[in-house]
Each structure stands twice: as structure tokens, then as C-alpha cells.
Short mmCIF file of C-alpha atoms in Angstrom, two decimals:
data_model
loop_
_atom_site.label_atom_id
_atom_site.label_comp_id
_atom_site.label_asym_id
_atom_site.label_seq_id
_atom_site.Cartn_x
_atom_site.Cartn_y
_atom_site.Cartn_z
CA UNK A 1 7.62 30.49 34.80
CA UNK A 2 10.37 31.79 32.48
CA UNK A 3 9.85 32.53 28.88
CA UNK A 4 12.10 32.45 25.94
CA UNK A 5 12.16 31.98 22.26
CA UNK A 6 13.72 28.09 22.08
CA UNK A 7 16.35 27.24 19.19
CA UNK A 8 18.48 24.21 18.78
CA UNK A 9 21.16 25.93 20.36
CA UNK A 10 19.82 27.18 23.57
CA UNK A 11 18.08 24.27 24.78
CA UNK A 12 21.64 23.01 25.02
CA UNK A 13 22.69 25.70 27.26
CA UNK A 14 20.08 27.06 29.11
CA UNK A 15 20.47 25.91 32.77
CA UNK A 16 19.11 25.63 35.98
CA UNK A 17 19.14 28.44 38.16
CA UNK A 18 20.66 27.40 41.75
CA UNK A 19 19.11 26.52 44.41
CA UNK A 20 16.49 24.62 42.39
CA UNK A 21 16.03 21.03 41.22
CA UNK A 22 14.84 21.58 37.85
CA UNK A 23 12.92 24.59 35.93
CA UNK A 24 10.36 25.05 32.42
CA UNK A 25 11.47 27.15 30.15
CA UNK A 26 8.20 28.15 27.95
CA UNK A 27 8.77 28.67 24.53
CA UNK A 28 7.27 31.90 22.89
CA UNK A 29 7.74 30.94 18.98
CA UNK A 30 4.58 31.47 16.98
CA UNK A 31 4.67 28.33 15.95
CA UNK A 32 4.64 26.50 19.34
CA UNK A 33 1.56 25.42 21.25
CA UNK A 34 0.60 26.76 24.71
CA UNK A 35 2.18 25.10 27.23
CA UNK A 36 5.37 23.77 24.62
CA UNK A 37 8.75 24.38 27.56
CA UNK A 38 11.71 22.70 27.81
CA UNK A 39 12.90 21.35 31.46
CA UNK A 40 15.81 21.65 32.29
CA UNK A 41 17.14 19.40 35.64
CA UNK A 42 19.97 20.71 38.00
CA UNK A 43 22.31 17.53 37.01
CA UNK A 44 21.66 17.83 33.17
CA UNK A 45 24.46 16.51 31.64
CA UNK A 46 25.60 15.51 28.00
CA UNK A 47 25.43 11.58 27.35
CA UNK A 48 27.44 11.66 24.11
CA UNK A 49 26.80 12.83 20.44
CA UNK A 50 24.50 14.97 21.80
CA UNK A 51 21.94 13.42 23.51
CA UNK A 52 21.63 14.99 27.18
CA UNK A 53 20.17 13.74 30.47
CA UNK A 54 17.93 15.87 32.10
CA UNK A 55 17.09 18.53 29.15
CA UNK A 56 13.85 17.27 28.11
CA UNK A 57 10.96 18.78 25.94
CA UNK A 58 7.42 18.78 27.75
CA UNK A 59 3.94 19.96 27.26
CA UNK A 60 1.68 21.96 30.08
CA UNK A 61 -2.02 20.59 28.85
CA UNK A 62 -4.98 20.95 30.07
CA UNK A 63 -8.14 18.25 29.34
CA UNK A 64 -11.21 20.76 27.81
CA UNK A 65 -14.09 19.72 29.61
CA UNK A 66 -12.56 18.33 32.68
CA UNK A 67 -10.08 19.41 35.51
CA UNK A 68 -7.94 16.84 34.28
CA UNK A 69 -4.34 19.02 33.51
CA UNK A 70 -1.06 18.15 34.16
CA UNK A 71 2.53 17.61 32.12
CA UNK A 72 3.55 14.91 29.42
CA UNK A 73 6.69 14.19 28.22
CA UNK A 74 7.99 14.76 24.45
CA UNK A 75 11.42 13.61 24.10
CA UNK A 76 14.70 14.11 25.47
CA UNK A 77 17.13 16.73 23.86
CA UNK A 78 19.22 15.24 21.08
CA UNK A 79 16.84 11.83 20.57
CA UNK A 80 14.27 14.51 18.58
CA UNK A 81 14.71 17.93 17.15
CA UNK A 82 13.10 20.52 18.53
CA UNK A 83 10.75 20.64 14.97
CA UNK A 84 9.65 17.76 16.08
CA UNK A 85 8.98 18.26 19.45
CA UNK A 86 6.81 21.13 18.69
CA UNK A 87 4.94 18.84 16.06
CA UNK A 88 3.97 16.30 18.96
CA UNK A 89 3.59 19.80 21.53
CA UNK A 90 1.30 20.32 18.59
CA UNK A 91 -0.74 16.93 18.22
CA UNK A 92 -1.09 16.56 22.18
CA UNK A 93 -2.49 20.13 22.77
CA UNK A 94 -5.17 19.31 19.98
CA UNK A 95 -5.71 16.00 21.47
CA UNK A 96 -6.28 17.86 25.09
CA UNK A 97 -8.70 20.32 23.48
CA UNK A 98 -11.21 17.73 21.79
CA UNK A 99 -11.19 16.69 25.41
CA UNK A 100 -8.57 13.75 25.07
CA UNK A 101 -6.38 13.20 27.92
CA UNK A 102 -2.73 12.91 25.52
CA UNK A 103 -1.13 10.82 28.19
CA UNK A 104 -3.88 8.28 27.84
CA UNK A 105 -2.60 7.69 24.39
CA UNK A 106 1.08 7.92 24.82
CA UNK A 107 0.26 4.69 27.11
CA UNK A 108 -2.15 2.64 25.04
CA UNK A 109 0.34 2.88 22.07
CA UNK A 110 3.10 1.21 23.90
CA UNK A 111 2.00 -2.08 23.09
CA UNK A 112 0.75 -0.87 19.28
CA UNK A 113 3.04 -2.95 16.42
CA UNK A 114 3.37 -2.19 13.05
CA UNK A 115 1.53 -5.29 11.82
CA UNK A 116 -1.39 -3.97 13.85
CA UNK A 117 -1.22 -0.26 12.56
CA UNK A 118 -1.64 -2.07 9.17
CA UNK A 119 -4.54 -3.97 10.17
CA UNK A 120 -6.37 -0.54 11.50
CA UNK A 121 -5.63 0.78 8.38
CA UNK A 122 -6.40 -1.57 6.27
CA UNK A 123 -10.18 -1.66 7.96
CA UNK A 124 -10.77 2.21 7.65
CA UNK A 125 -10.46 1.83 3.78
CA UNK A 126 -12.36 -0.80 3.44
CA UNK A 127 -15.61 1.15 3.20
CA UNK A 128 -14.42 2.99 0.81
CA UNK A 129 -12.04 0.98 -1.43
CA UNK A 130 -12.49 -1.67 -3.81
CA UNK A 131 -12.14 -5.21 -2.57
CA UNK A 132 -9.48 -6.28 -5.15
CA UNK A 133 -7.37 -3.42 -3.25
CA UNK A 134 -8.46 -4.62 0.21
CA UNK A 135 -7.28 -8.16 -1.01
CA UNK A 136 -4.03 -7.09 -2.39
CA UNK A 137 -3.28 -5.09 0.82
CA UNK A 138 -4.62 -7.71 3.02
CA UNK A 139 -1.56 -10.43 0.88
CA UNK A 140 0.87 -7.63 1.53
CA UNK A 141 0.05 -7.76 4.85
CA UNK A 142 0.88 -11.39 5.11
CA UNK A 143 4.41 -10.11 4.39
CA UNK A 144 4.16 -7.64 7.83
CA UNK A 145 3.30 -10.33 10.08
CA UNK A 146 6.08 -12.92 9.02
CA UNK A 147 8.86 -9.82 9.79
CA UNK A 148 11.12 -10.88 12.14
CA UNK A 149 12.46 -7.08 11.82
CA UNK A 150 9.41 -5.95 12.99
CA UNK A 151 7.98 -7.64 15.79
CA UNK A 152 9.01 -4.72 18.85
CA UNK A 153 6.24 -2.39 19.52
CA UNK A 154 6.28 1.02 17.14
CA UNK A 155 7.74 3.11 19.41
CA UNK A 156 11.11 0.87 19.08
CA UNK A 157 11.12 0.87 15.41
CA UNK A 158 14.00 2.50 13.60
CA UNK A 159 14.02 3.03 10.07
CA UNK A 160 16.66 0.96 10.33
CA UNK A 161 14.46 -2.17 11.10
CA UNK A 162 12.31 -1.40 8.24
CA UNK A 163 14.80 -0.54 5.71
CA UNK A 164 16.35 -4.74 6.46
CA UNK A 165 13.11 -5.85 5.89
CA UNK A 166 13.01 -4.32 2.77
CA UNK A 167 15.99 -5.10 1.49
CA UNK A 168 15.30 -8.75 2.33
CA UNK A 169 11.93 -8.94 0.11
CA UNK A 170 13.58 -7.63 -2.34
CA UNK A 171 15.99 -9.96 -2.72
CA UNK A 172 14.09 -12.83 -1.76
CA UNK A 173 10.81 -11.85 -3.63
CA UNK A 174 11.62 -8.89 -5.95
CA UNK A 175 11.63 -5.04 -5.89
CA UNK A 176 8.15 -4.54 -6.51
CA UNK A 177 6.86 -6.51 -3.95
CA UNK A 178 9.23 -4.95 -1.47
CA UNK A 179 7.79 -1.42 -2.55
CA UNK A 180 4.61 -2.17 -2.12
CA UNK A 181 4.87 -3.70 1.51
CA UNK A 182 6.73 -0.88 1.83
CA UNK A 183 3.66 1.64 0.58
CA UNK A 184 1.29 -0.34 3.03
CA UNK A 185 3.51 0.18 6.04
CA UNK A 186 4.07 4.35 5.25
CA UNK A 187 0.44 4.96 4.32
CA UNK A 188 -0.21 2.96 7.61
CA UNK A 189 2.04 4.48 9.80
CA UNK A 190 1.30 8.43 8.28
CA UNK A 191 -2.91 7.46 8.97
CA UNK A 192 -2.18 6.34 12.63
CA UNK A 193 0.05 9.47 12.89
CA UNK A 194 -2.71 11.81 11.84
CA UNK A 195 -0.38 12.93 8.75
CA UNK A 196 -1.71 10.64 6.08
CA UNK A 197 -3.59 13.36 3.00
CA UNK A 198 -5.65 11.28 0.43
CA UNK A 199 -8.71 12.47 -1.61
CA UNK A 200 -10.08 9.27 -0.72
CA UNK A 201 -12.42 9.38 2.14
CA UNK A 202 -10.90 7.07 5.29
CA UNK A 203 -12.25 7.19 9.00
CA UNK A 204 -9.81 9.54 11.20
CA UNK A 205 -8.05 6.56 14.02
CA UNK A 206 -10.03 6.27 17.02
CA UNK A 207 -7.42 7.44 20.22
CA UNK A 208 -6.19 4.64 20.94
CA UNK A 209 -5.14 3.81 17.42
CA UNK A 210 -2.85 6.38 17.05
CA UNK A 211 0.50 6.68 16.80
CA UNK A 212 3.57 9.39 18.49
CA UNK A 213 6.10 8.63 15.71
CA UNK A 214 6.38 8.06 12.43
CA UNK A 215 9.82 5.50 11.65
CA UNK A 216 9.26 5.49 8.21
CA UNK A 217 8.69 9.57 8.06
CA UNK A 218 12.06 10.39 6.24
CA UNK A 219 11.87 7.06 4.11
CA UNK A 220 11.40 6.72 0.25
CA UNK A 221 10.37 3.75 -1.45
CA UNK A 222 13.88 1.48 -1.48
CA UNK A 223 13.81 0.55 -5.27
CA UNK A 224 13.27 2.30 -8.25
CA UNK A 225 10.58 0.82 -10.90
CA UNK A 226 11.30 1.26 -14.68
CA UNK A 227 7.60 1.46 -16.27
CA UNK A 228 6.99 -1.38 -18.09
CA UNK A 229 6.19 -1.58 -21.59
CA UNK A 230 6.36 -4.87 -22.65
CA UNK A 231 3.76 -5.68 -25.89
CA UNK A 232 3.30 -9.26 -27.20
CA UNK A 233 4.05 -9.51 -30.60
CA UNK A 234 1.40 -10.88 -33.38
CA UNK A 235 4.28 -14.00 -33.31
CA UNK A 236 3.96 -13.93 -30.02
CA UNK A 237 0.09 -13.79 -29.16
CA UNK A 238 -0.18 -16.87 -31.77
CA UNK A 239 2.18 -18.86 -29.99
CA UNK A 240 0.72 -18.22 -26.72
CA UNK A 241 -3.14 -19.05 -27.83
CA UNK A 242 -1.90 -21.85 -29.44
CA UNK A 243 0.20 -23.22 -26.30
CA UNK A 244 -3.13 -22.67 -24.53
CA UNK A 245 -4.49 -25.61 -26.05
CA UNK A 246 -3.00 -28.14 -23.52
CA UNK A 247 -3.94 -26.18 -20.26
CA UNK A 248 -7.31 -26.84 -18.60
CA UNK A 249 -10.18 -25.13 -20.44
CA UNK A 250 -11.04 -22.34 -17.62
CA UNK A 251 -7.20 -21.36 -17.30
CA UNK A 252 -6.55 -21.38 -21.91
CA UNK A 253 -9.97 -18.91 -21.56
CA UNK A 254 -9.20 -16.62 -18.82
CA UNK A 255 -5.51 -15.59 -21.05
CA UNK A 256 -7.34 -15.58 -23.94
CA UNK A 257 -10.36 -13.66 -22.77
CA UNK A 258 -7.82 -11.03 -20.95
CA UNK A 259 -5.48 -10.77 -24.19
CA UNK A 260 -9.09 -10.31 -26.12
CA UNK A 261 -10.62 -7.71 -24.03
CA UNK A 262 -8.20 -6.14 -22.17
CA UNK A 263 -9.36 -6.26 -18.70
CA UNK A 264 -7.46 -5.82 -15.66
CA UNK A 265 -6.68 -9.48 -13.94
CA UNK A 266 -8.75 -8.92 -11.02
CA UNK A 267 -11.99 -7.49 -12.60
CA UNK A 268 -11.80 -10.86 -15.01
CA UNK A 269 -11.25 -12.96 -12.02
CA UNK A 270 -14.29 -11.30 -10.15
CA UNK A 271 -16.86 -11.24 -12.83
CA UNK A 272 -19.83 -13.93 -12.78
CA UNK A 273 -22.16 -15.30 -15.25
CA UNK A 274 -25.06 -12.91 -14.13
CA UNK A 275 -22.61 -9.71 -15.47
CA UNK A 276 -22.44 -11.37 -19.15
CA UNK A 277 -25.60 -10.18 -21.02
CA UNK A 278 -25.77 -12.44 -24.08
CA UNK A 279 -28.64 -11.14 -26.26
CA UNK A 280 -26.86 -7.77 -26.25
CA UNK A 281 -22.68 -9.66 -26.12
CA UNK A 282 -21.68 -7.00 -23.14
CA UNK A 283 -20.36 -7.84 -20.06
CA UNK A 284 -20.69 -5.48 -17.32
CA UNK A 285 -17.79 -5.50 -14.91
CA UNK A 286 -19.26 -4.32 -11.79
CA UNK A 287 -18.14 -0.95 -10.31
CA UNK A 288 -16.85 -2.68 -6.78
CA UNK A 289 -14.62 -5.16 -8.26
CA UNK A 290 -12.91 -2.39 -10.31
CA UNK A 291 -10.38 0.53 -9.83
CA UNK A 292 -11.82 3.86 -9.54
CA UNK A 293 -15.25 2.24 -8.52
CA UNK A 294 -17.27 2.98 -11.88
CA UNK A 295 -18.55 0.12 -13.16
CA UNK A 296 -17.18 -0.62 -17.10
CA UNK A 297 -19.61 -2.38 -20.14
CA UNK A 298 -17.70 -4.52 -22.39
CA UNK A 299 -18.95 -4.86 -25.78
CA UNK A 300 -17.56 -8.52 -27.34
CA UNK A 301 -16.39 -9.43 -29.91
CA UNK A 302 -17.45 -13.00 -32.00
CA UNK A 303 -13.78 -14.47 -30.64
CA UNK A 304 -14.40 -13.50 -27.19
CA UNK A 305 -17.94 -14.94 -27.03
CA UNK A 306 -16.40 -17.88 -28.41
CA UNK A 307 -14.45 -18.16 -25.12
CA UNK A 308 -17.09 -17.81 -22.87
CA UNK A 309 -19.01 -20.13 -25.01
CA UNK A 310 -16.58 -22.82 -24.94
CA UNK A 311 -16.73 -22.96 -20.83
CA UNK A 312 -20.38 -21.59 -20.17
CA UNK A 313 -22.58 -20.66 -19.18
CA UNK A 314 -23.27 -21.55 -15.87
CA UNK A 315 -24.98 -20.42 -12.72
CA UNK A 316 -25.41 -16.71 -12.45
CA UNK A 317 -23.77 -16.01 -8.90
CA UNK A 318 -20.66 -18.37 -10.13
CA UNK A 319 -17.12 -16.66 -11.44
CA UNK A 320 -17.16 -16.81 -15.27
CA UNK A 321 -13.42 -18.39 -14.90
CA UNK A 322 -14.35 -20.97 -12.25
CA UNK A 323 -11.18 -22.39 -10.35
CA UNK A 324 -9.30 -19.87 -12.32
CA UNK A 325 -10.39 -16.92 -10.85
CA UNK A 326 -9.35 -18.41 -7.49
CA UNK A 327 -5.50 -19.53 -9.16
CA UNK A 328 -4.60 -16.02 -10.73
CA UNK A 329 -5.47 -13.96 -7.82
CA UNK A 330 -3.87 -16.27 -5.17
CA UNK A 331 -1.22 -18.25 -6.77
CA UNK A 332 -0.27 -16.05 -9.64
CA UNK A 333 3.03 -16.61 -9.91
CA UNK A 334 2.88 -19.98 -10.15
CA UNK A 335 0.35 -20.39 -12.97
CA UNK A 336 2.52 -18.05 -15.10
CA UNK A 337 5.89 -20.16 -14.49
CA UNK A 338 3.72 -23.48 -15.87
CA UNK A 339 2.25 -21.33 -18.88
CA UNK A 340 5.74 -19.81 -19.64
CA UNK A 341 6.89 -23.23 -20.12
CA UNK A 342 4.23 -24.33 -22.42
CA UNK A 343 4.98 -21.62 -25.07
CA UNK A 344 8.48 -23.15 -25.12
CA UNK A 345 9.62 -24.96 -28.57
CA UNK A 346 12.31 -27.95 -28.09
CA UNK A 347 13.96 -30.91 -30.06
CA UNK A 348 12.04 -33.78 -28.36
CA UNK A 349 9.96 -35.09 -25.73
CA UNK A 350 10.68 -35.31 -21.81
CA UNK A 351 12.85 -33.44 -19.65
CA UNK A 352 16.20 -34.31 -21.32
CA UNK A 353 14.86 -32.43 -24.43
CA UNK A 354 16.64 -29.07 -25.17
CA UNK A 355 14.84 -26.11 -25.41
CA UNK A 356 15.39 -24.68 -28.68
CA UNK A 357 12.64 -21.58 -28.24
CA UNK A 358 12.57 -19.78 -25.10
CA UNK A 359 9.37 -19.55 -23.70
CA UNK A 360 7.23 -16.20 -23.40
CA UNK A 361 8.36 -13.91 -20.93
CA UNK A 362 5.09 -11.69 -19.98
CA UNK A 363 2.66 -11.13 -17.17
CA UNK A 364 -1.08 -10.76 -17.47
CA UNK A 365 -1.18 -6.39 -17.59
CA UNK A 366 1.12 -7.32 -20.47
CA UNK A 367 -1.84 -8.77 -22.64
CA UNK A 368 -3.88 -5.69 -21.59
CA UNK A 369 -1.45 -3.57 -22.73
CA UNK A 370 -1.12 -6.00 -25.86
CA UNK A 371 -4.65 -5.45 -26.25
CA UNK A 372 -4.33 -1.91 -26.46
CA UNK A 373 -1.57 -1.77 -29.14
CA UNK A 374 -3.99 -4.24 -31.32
CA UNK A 375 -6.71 -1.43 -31.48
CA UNK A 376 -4.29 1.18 -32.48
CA UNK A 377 -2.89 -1.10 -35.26
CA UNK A 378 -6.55 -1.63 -36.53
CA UNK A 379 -6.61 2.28 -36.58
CA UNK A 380 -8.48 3.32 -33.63
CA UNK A 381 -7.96 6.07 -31.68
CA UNK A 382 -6.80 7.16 -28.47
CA UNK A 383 -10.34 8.59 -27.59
CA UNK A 384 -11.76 4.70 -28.74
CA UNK A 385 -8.86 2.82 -27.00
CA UNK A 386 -9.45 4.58 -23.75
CA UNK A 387 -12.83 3.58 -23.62
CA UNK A 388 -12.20 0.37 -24.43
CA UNK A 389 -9.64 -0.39 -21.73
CA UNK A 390 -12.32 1.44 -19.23
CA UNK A 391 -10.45 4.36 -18.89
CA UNK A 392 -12.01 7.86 -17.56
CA UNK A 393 -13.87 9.85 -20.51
CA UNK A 394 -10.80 10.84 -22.64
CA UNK A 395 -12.02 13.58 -25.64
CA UNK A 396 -8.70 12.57 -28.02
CA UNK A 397 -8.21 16.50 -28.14
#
């Protein structure tokens, strides 16, 4: 059994003494596992730009527990640095020692897919996420499992494969939504790896969930995102409550009610009539529907109980925004498109008419964010606004 400290340029030219058909070199670098060696064949030979035949990296393991022991397979010389082959040297020698056979897994994940990597995933947060997140990842996913790019197992992914699905989304259905199919698939793909760090508290993958490579490991997210500030001005919020009046009552109150209270769109879609507390005029949006889990009580104003008023109440376990609730959270974009349009001003009646006032160009965190801006105009302060938006505790200091 030779021994040798491995670098990227000797496991190019070690060879294999005569006589033999093919020899381990073990590695003695601190940072490689027990049983890390590189195997070198008698008729290794270079392919071209540096990928060889018969210089392979390979891990010595044996299964604590059991006499099961034996050799697995890392990656040829060239496909995979040698980093990297002492990461998965790494990841199958822990595997071996919680008494996991590693080749078990390198053969169950041959059929694994991206799309069902995401599903996994998407399960071991759901315990501990909200379901408005498990929803939106769950559409996202929708996006996964239409990917022509993507239907090979994971082990034939290339960045490549994601990187043309990405690019497709975003010009087909914008730059956002390609980033955040594209934050589903990484945070996916680093859990089922076993490299995925989060202070939130998800379920390690079972064996056969997991995952020998990572495609998406060197990727960023493809687009960059300008933060939004858009605020509705007071011109603006009048023409838009007033355009309201011709849409059906539950749609005209959920804008209204959002661009009163400032409420996320979710948390106002997922409220019901059992959260509003009229002898005290709070709603209380439930800790599970919102982000960060703490549940938020909204103190109302006379205008926004005029809202609720003018579509409730109804039965306790039903939405407060009926259909609507369902429309915003599935159909969103739609909805917005038909409201756009009534906020626009032209010279007559039918579809010949010319516009002669562009319509409204917002989306729904707009109005919270419009809502915000209206409490520092009326002089509150930061400390006051924070709360009211449902913030964490902020002191103003």
C-alpha cells in the first residue's frame, strides 16, 4: 500500500509500477479521510483536455457495525478536482461510520431528479415553515416539473442545463421569477447534498435522499434585482379607490383593506372572520399564515372597518376576502392586469377609445409600502411604523 501526499500535479504522473495491473496510492494530507487513494491502472492514458482513463480517485471504507468494507469510486482524474474528491472521500467515510454502506447511496441516487430533490425538500420545511412559503415554493415548483432542461437524473445535470432554464423564465416570465426557481433548486440541491446551513430547523435527508453532486454549487442567482421602491402617490391612491368602485365588492375591499392596513398579500388572503374581533376593531393575523411565525394584532381604523363592514361578516372559519383570497394568491397576475386597466382615463367608451391616462403601474407590496409612507407623513415614527407593518420590536434608537 503506497503512501504519498496527493496534489493536482502528481495524480497526473504517478504510475503503475510494472509488472502490475493497477495500484492505490493513499493520500497522507491532513485533510483527507482514511482510506482517500488514487488508482492508478497500467494502461492509464490521457483522453484529452485532461481527463485521463484509468487514474481514478477511490475510497477504502469500512461499514461501522458490520463486516461490510470494500472500495467506491469518486471520480475520474480531470472530470473532478482533487478538492472535491476529498469532499465526497469525506461525505462517504462519515456515511460508512454512522453505519451506512456509501455505495448503497451512490446507487439509489441514480434515478434521483431535480424535480424530486425539490419535492424532499420542500416536505422537510414544511414542519417548520409557514404555509404561505410552502405554497409559494410548492408554485415554483410547478416551474421544475414543466423543464424540459431538466428531466435527466441529477447526476447528468450540468450547470449548463440549469443556467438555459433560467434564462428561458426569465425571458418568458421575468427575472424574479427565474431567481426564485432558481433559489428553490440551490437550497434543494445544497439540503440533499448535506451542505445546506440555515438557522431554521429542517430534518437532515434520509440516505436515500441524498445527493453526490451539487450542479448548481458554483452558480449565483442569474439576474440582478434593483430593490423596489415604488410609493403610490395621494393622486394616485384616490384614483385607484375610486377605480375600485366597478370591481366586485370582495376584490375593491381586499386593495383597499391592504392599502389601509398594510398587510402582506398572503396574511390578508389567509385571514377569516373568526381573527376580526369587533368589540375591540383588531384583527389578529395568525402567527402560521405569517412570515417569521409570530402572530401580528391589527388595530383598525373607522375606514378599514368600513371595508370589512361593507362585505361582512360572515361565518367564522370563512376567508374575510371570500373568492378573493383564492384570485390574488393563485392568479395574481391576472387580477392586477384587469385593475391596471380600470385606473386608466380615456376620451370615450369601448375599445376604439384612446387612452388619454395611463393606468397605475403597482403591485400589491406597493400599497404596503404606500401604507408605510402615509404614517410617516402623519408624523409617526419609525419605532410606531414598524409596529404597525408587524415588524420585529424596533426601539427607534
Amino acid at each position: 500500500m503506497p503512501t504519498t501526499r496527493l496534489t493536482e500535479t502528481n495524480v497526473r504522473t504517478l504510475r503503475c509500477p510494472e509488472g502490475k495491473g493497477s495500484v492505490a496510492y493513499f493520500d497522507t494530507t491532513k485533510a483527507a479521510p482514511p482510506g482517500f487513494a488514487l488508482r492508478v491502472t497500467a494502461t492509464a492514458q490521457e483522453k484529452a483536455a485532461g481527463r485521463w482513463k484509468g487514474r481514478s480517485y477511490a475510497l477504502k471504507f469500512y461499514v461501522k457495525g458490520s463486516k461490510t468494507r470494500g472500495w467506491i469510486g469518486l471520480g475520474d482524474v480531470g472530470d473532478i478536482s482533487l478538492d472535491e474528491a476529498r469532499k465526497r472521500a469525506d461525505e462517504k467515510s462519515k456515511l460508512a461510520a454512522d453505519g451506512n454502506d456509501p455505495r448503497f447511496i451512490a446507487v439509489a441516487n441514480k434515478a434521483r431528479t431535480v424535480t424530486t430533490v425539490c419535492e424532499d425538500y420542500i416536505e422537510a420545511v414544511r414542519a417548520n415553515a409557514s404555509p404561505t412559503t410552502v405554497e409559494g415554493y410548492e408554485r415554483l415548483l410547478l416551474h421544475v416539473k414543466k423543464a424540459p432542461e431538466l428531466k435527466a437524473p441529477v447526476y447528468a445535470i450540468q450547470d449548463a442545463h440549469v443556467s438555459a432554464l433560467l434564462k428561458r423564465l426569465g425571458s418568458e416570465k421575468g427575472r424574479y421569477l427565474a431567481n426564485r426557481v432558481f433559489a428553490l433548486i440551490s437550497a434543494s440541491l445544497r439540503w440533499a447534498r448535506g451542505t445546506r446551513k440555515s438557522r431554521r430547523k429542517i430534518p437532515a435527508p434520509a440516505v436515500e435522499q441524498r445527493i453526490a453532486r451539487n450542479p448548481c454549487a458554483e452558480m449565483t442567482a442569474p439576474f440582478n434585482e434593483e430593490k423596489r421602491e415604488r410609493v403610490l402617490s395621494d393622486e394616485e391612491v384616490t384614483r385607484l379607490w375610486n377605480a375600485l368602485e366597478k370591481q366586485p365588492p370582495e376584490i375593491a375591499a381586499f386593495i383597499r383593506f391592504l392599502t389601509l392596513v398594510g398587510l402582506r398579500r398572503n396574511e390578508t388572503a389567509l385571514i377569516r372572520w373568526r381573527d376580526f374581533n369587533a368589540g375591540e376593531e383588531t384583527i389578529t393575523v395568525p402567527g402560521e399564515v405569517r412570515k417569521g411565525g409570530r402572530p401580528h394584532v391589527v388595530f383598525l381604523a373607522p375606514l378599514a372597518l368600513d371595508v370589512l363592514r361593507s362585505i361582512g361578516p360572515r361565518r367564522p372559519d370563512e376567508p374575510i376576502f371570500g373568492i378573493a383570497s383564492t384570485r390574488f394568491r393563485t392568479n395574481e397576475s391576472r387580477l392586477m392586469r384587469r385593475i391596471r386597466r380600470a385606473t386608466e382615463e380615456r376620451d370615450g367608451e369601448g375599445k376604439s377609445a384612446k387612452i388619454t391616462v395611463p393606468g397605475i403601474e403597482f403591485t400589491l407590496h406597493d400599497l404596503r409600502r404606500t401604507c408605510a409612507s402615509g404614517c410617516a407623513k402623519t408624523g409617526a415614527d419609525l419605532s410606531t411604523i414598524s409596529r404597525v407593518l408587524g415588524h420585529r420590536a424596533f426601539s427607534g434608537v
